[in-house]
PDB file of C-alpha atoms in Angstrom:
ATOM      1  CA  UNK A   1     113.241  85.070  72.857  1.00 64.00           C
ATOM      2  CA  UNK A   2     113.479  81.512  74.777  1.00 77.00           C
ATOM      3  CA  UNK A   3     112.820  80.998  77.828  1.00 80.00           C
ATOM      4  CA  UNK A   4     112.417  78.370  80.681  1.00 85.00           C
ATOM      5  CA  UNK A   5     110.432  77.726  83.838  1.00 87.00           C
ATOM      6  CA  UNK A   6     112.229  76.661  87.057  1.00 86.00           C
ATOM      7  CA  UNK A   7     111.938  76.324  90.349  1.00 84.00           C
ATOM      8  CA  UNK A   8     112.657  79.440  92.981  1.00 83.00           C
ATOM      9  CA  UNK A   9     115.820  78.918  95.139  1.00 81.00           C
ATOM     10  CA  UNK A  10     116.586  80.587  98.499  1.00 80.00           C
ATOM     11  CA  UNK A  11     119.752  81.965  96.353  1.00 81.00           C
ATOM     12  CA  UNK A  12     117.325  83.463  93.980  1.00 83.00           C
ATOM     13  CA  UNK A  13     115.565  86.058  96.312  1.00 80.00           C
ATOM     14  CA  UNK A  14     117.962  89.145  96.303  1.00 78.00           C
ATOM     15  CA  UNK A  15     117.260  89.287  92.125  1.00 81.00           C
ATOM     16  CA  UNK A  16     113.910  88.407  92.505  1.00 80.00           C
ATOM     17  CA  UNK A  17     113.358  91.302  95.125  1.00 77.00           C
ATOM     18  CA  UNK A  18     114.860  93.542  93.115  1.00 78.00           C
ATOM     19  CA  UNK A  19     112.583  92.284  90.320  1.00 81.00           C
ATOM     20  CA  UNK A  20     109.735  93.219  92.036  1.00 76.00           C
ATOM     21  CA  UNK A  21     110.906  96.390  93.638  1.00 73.00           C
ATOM     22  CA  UNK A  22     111.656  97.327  89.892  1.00 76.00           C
ATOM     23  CA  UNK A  23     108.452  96.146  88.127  1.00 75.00           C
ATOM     24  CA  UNK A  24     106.293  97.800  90.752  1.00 70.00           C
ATOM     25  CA  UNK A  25     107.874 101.151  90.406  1.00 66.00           C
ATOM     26  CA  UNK A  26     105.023 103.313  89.584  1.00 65.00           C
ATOM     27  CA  UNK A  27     103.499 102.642  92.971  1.00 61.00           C
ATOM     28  CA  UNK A  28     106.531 104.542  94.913  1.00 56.00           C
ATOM     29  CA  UNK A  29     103.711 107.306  96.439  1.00 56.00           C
ATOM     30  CA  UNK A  30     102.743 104.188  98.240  1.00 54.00           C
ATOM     31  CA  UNK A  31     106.469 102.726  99.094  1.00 52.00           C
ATOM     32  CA  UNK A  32     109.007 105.361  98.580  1.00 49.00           C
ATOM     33  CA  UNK A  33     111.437 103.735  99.836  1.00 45.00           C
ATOM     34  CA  UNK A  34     110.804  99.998  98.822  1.00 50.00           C
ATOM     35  CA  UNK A  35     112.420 100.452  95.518  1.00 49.00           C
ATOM     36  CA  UNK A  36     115.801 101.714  96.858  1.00 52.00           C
ATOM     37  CA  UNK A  37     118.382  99.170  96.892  1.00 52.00           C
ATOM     38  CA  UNK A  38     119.733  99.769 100.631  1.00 53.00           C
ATOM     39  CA  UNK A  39     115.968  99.233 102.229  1.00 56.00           C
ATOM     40  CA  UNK A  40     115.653  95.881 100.337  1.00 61.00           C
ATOM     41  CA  UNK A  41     117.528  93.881 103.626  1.00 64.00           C
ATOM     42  CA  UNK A  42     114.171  93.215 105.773  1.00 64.00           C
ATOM     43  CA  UNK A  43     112.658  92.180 102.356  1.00 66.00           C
ATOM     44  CA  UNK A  44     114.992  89.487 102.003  1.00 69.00           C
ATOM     45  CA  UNK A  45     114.661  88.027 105.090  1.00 69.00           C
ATOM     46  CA  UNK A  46     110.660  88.030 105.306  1.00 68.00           C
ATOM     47  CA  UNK A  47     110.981  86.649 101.579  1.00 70.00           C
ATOM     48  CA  UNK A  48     113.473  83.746 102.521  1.00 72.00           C
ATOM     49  CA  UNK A  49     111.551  82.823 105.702  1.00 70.00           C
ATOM     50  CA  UNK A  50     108.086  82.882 103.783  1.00 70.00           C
ATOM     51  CA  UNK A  51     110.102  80.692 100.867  1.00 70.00           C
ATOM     52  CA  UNK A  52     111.093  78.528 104.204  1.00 69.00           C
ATOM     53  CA  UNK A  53     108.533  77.663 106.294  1.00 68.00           C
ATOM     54  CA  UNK A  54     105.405  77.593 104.145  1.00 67.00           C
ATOM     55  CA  UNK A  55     105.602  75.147 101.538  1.00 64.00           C
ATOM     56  CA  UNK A  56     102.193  75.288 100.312  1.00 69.00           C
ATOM     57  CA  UNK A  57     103.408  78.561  98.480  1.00 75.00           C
ATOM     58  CA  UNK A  58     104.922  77.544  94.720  1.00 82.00           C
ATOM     59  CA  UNK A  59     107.842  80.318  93.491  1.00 83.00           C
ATOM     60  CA  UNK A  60     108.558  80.011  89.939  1.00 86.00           C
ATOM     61  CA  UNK A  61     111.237  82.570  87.640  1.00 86.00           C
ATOM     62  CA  UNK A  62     111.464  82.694  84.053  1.00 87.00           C
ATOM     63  CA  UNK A  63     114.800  82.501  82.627  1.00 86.00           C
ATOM     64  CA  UNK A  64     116.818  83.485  79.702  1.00 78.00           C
ATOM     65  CA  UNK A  65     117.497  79.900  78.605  1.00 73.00           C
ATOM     66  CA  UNK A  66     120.103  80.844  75.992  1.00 70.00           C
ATOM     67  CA  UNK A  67     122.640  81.991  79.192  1.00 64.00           C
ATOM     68  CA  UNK A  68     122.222  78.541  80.740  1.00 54.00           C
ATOM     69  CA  UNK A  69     122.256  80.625  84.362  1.00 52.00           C
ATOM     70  CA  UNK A  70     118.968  82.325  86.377  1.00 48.00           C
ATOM     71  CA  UNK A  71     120.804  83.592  89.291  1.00 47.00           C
ATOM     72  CA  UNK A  72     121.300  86.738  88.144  1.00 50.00           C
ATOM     73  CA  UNK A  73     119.252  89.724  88.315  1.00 51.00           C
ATOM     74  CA  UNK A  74     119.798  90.494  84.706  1.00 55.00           C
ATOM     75  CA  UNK A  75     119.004  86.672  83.970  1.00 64.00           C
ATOM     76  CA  UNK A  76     115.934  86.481  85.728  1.00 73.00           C
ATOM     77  CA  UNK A  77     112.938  87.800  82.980  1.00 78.00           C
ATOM     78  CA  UNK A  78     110.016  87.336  85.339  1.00 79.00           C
ATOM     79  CA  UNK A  79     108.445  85.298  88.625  1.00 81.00           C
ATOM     80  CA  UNK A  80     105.278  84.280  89.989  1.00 78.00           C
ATOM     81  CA  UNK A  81     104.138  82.707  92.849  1.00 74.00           C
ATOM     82  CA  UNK A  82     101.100  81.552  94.238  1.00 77.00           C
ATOM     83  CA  UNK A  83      99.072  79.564  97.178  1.00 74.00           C
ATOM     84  CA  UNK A  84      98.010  76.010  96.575  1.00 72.00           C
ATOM     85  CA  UNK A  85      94.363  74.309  98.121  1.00 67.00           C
ATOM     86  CA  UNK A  86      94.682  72.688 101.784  1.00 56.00           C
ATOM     87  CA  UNK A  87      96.112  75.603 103.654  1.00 50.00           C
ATOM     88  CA  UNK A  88      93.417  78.412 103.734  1.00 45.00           C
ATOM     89  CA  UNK A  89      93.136  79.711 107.039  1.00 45.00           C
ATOM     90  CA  UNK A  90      95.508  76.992 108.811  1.00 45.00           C
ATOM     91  CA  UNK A  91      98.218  79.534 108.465  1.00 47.00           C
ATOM     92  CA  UNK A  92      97.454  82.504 110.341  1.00 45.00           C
ATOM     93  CA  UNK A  93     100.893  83.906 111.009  1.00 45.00           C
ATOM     94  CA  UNK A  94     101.063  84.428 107.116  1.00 45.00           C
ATOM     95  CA  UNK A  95      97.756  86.940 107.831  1.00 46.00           C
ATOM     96  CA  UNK A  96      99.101  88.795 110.772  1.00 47.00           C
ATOM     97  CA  UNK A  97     102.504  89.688 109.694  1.00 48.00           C
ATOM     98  CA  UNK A  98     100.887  93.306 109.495  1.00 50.00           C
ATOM     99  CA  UNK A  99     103.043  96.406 109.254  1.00 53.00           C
ATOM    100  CA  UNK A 100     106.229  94.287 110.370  1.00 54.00           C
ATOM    101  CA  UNK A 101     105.965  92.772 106.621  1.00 54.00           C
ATOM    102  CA  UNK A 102     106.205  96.636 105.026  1.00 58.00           C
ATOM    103  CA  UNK A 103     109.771  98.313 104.147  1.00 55.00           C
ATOM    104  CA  UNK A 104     110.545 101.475 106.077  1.00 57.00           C
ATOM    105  CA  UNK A 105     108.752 104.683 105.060  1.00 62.00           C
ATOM    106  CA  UNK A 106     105.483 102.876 103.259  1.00 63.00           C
ATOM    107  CA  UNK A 107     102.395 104.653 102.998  1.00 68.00           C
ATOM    108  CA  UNK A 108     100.532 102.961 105.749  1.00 73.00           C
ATOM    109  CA  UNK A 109      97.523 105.333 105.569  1.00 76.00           C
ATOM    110  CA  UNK A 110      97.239 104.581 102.110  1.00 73.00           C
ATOM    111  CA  UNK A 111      97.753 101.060 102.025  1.00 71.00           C
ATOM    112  CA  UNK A 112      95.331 100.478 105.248  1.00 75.00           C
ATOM    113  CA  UNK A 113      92.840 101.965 103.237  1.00 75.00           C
ATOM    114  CA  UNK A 114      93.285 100.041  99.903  1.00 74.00           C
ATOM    115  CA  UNK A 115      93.402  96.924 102.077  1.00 73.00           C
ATOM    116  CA  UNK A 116      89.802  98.343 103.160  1.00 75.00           C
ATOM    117  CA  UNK A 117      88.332  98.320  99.760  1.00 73.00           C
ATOM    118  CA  UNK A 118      89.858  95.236  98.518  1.00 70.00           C
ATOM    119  CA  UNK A 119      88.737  93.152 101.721  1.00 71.00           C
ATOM    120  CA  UNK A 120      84.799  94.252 100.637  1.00 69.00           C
ATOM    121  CA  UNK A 121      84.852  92.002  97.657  1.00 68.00           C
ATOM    122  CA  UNK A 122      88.079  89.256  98.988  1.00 66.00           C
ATOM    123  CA  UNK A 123      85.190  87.662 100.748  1.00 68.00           C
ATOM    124  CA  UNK A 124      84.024  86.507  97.733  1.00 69.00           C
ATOM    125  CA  UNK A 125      86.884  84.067  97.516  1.00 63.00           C
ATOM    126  CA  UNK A 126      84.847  81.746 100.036  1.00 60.00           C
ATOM    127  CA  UNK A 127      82.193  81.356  97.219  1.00 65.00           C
ATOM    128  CA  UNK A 128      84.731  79.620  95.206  1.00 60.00           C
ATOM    129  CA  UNK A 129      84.704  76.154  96.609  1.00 52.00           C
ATOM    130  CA  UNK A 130      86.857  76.142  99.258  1.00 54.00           C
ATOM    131  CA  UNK A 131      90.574  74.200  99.544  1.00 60.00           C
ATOM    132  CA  UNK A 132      89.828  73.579  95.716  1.00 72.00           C
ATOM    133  CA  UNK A 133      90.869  76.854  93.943  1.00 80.00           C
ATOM    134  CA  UNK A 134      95.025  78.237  93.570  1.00 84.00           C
ATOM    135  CA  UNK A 135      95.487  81.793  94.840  1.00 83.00           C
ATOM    136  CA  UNK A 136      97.816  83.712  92.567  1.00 85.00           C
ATOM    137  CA  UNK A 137      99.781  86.027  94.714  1.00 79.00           C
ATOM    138  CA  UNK A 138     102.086  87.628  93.096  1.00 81.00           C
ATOM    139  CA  UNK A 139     103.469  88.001  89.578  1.00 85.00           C
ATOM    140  CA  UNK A 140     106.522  90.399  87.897  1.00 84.00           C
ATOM    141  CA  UNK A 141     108.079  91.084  84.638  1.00 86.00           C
ATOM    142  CA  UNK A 142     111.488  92.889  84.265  1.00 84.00           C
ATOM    143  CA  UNK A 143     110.475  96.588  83.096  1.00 82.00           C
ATOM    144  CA  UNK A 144     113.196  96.473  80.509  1.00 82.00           C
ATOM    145  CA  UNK A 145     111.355  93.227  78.929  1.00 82.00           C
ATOM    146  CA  UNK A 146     107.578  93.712  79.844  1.00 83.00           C
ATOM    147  CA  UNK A 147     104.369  93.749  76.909  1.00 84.00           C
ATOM    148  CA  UNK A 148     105.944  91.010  75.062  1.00 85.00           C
ATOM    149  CA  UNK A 149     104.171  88.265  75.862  1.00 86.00           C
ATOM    150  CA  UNK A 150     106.073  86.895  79.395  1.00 87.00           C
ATOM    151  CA  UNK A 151     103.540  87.483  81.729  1.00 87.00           C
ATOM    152  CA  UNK A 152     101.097  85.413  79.573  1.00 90.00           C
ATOM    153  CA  UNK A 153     103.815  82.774  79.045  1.00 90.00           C
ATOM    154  CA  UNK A 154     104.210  82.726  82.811  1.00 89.00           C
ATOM    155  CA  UNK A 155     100.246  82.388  83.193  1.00 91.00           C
ATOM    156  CA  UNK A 156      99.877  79.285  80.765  1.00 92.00           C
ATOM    157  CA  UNK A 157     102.580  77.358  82.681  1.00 91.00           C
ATOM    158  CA  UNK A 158     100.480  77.920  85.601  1.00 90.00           C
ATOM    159  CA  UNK A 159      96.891  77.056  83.874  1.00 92.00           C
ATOM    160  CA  UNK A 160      98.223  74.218  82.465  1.00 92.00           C
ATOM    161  CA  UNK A 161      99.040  72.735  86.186  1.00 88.00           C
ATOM    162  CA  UNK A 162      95.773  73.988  87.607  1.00 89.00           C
ATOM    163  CA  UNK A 163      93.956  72.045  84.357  1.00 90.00           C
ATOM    164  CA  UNK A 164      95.813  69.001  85.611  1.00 89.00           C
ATOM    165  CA  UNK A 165      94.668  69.150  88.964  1.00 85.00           C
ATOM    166  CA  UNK A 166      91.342  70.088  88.111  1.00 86.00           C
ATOM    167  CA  UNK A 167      91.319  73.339  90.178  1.00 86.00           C
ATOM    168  CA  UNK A 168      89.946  76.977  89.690  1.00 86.00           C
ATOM    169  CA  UNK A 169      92.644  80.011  89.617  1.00 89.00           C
ATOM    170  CA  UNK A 170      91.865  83.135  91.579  1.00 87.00           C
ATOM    171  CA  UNK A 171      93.720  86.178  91.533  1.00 85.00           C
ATOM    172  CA  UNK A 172      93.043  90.320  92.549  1.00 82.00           C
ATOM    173  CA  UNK A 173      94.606  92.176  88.975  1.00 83.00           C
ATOM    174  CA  UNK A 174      94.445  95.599  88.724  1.00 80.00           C
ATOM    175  CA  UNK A 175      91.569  96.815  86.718  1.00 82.00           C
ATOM    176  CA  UNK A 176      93.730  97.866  83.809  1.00 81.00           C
ATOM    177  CA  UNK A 177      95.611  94.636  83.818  1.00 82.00           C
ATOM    178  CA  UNK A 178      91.996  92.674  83.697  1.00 88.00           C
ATOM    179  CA  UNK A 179      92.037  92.346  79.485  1.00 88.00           C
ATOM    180  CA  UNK A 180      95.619  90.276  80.137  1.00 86.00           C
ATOM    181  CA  UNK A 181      93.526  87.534  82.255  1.00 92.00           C
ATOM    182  CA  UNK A 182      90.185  87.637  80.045  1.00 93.00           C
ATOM    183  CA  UNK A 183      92.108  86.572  77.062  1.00 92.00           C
ATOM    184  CA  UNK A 184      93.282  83.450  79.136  1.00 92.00           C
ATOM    185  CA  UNK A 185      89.699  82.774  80.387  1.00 93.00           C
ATOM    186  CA  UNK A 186      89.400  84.329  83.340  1.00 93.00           C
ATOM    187  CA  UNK A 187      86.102  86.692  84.437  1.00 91.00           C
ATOM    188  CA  UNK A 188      85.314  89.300  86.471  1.00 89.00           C
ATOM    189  CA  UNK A 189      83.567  88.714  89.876  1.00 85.00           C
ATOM    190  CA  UNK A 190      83.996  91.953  91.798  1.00 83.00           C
ATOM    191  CA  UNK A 191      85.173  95.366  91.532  1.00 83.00           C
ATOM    192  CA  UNK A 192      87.233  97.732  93.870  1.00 78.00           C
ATOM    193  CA  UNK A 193      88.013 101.468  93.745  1.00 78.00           C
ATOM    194  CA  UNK A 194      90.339 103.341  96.216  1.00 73.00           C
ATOM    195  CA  UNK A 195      90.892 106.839  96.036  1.00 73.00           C
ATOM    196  CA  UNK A 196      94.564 107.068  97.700  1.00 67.00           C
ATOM    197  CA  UNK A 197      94.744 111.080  97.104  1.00 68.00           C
ATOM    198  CA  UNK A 198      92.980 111.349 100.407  1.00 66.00           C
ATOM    199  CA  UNK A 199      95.677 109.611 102.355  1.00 60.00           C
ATOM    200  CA  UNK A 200      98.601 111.546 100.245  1.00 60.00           C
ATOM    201  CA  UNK A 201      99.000 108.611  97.853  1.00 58.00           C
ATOM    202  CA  UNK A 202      98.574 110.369  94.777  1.00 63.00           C
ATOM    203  CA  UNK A 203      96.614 107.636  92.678  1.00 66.00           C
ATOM    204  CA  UNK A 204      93.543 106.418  91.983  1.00 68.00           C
ATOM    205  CA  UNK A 205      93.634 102.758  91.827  1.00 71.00           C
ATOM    206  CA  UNK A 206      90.881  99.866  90.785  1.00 75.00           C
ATOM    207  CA  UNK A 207      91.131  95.966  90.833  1.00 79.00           C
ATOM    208  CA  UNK A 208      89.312  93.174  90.115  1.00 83.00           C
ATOM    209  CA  UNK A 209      88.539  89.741  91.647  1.00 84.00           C
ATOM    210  CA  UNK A 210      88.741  87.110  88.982  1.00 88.00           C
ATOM    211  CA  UNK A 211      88.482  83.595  88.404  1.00 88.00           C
ATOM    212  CA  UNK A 212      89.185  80.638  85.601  1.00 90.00           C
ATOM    213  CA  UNK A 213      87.473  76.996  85.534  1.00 86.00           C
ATOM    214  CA  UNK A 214      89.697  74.058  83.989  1.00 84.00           C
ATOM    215  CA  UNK A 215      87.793  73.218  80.517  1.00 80.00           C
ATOM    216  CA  UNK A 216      87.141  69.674  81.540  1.00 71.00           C
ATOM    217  CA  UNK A 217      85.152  70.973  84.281  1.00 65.00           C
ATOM    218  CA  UNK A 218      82.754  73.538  82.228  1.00 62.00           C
ATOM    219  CA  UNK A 219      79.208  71.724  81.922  1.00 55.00           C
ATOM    220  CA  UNK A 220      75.583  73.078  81.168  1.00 49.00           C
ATOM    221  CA  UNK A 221      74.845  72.432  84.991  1.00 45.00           C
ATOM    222  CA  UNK A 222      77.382  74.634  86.128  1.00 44.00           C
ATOM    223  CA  UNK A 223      76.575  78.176  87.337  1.00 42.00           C
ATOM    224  CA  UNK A 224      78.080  80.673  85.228  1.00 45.00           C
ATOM    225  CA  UNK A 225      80.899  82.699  87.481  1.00 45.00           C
ATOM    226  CA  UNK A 226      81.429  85.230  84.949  1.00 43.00           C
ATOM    227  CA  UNK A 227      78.857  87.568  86.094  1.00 43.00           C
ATOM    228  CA  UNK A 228      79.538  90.624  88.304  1.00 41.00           C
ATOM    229  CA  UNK A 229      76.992  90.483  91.513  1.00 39.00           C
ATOM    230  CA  UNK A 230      75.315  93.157  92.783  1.00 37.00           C
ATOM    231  CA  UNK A 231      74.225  91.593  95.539  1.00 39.00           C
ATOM    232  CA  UNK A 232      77.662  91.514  97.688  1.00 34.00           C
ATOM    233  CA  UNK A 233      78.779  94.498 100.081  1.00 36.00           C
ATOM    234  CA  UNK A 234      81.276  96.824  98.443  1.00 38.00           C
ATOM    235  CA  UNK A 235      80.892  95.346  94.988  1.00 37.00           C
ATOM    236  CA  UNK A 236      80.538  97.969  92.268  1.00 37.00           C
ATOM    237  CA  UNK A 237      78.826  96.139  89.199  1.00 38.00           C
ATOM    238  CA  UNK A 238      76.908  97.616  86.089  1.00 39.00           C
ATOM    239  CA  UNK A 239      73.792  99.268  86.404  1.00 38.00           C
ATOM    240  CA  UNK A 240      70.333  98.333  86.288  1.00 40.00           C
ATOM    241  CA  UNK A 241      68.316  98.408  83.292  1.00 46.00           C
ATOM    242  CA  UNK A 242      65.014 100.595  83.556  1.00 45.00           C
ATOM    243  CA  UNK A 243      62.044  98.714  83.878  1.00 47.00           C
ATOM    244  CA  UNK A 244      59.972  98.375  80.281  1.00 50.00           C
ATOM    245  CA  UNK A 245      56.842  99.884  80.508  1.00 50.00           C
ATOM    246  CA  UNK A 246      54.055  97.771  79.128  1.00 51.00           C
ATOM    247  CA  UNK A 247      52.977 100.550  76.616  1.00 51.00           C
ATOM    248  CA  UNK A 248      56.887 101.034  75.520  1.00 49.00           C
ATOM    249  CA  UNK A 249      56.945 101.128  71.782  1.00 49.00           C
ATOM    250  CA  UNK A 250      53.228 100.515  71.047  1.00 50.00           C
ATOM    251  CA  UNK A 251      51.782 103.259  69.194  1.00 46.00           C
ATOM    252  CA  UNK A 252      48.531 104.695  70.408  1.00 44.00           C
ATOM    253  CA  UNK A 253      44.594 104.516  68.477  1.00 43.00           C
TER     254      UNK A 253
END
């Protein structure tokens, strides 16, 4: 299969709505309604005026490079996009769009209280040097094409501009999606659980908060990252290890 990287276009964002809307199907107890073609209109126009008026934000697609053409839903195999250093918290309208940013008939029970859980161990994200880390925000395979290798394909194009730079790459995967990242050098920081059942949501979901330093920038001195804390609020790591007694394992006289 070959494939190219280019640039998102305003043109692009019907397909790469219903991309998403496709890709994140499972999770209709949560928006059953965001994955029906006729409520995808308000999507378009938050998408286009995000794509618009915050170009810190990077949109990528991966297309079919043998049909010469990525306009097309059919022709579009995958998209990510994500949040480059300098803008953290100088954009505050992109934090507040709140429930106006949600297609009709979402869950908002549900996702309030996922946003709950996740927001326990997000602080963590201020640990990770500050202004010097990309935020990846989003990324979707076509269902039709997904577990061969595209998402990962998608993920080295980005490392290999965050090794240029010199920056760390942060990013909230589901729990069962965590192996995907490991493989590509990322590690756990934090856990989250949230039971949706009790909001009518029907799933129980888990992430993680992970993170991946360029190899130039790996030294002895460095603190290791890859090590879940038990010390933060809301963060779930492994347990303890008893204490050894002194007199473990020595045979009495």
């Amino acid at each position: 299969m070959n494939f190219r990287m280019e640039t998102i276009v305003p043109a692009d964002i019907p397909s790469l709505i219903k991309l998403k809307s496709q890709a994140f199907a499972d999770f209709s107890s949560l928006y059953p309604i965001n994955i029906l073609p006729d409520n995808l209109a308000m999507w378009e126009v938050h998408w286009t005026a995000m794509f618009l008026e915050r170009p810190f934000m990077q949109f990528y697609k991966m297309v079919d490079s043998e049909t010469g053409d990525g306009r097309n839903y059919s022709r579009i195999m995958a998209s990510i996009w994500w949040q480059e250093p300098g803008t953290y918290g100088d954009d505050p309208a992109f934090h507040q769009c709140g429930a106006d940013c949600l297609p009709p008939g979402v869950n908002i029970d549900a996702i309030n209280y996922i946003w709950e859980r996740m927001e326990k161990v997000l602080s963590i994200y201020s640990t990770l040097a500050p202004n010097k880390a990309i935020r990846i925000l989003s990324m979707a395979v076509r269902p039709d094409i997904q577990r061969m290798g595209l998402g990962t394909e998608m993920m080295r194009f980005l490392l290999a501009r965050s090794d240029r730079l010199g920056l760390r790459t942060c990013l909230t995967p589901l729990y069962a999606q965590r192996m995907l990242f490991e493989r590509l050098g990322f590690r756990t920081l934090a856990r989250w659980r949230a039971d949706t059942q009790l909001y009518g949501g029907g799933m129980l979901l888990g992430g993680v908060v992970m993170s991946r330093v360029p190899p130039r920038l790996i030294t002895p001195s460095v603190v290791p990252h890859n090590k879940v804390s038990n010390k933060l609020p809301g963060i779930m790591g492994p347990p303890a290890r008893p204490a050894r007694r002194k007199d473990q394992g020595r045979s009495s006289k």
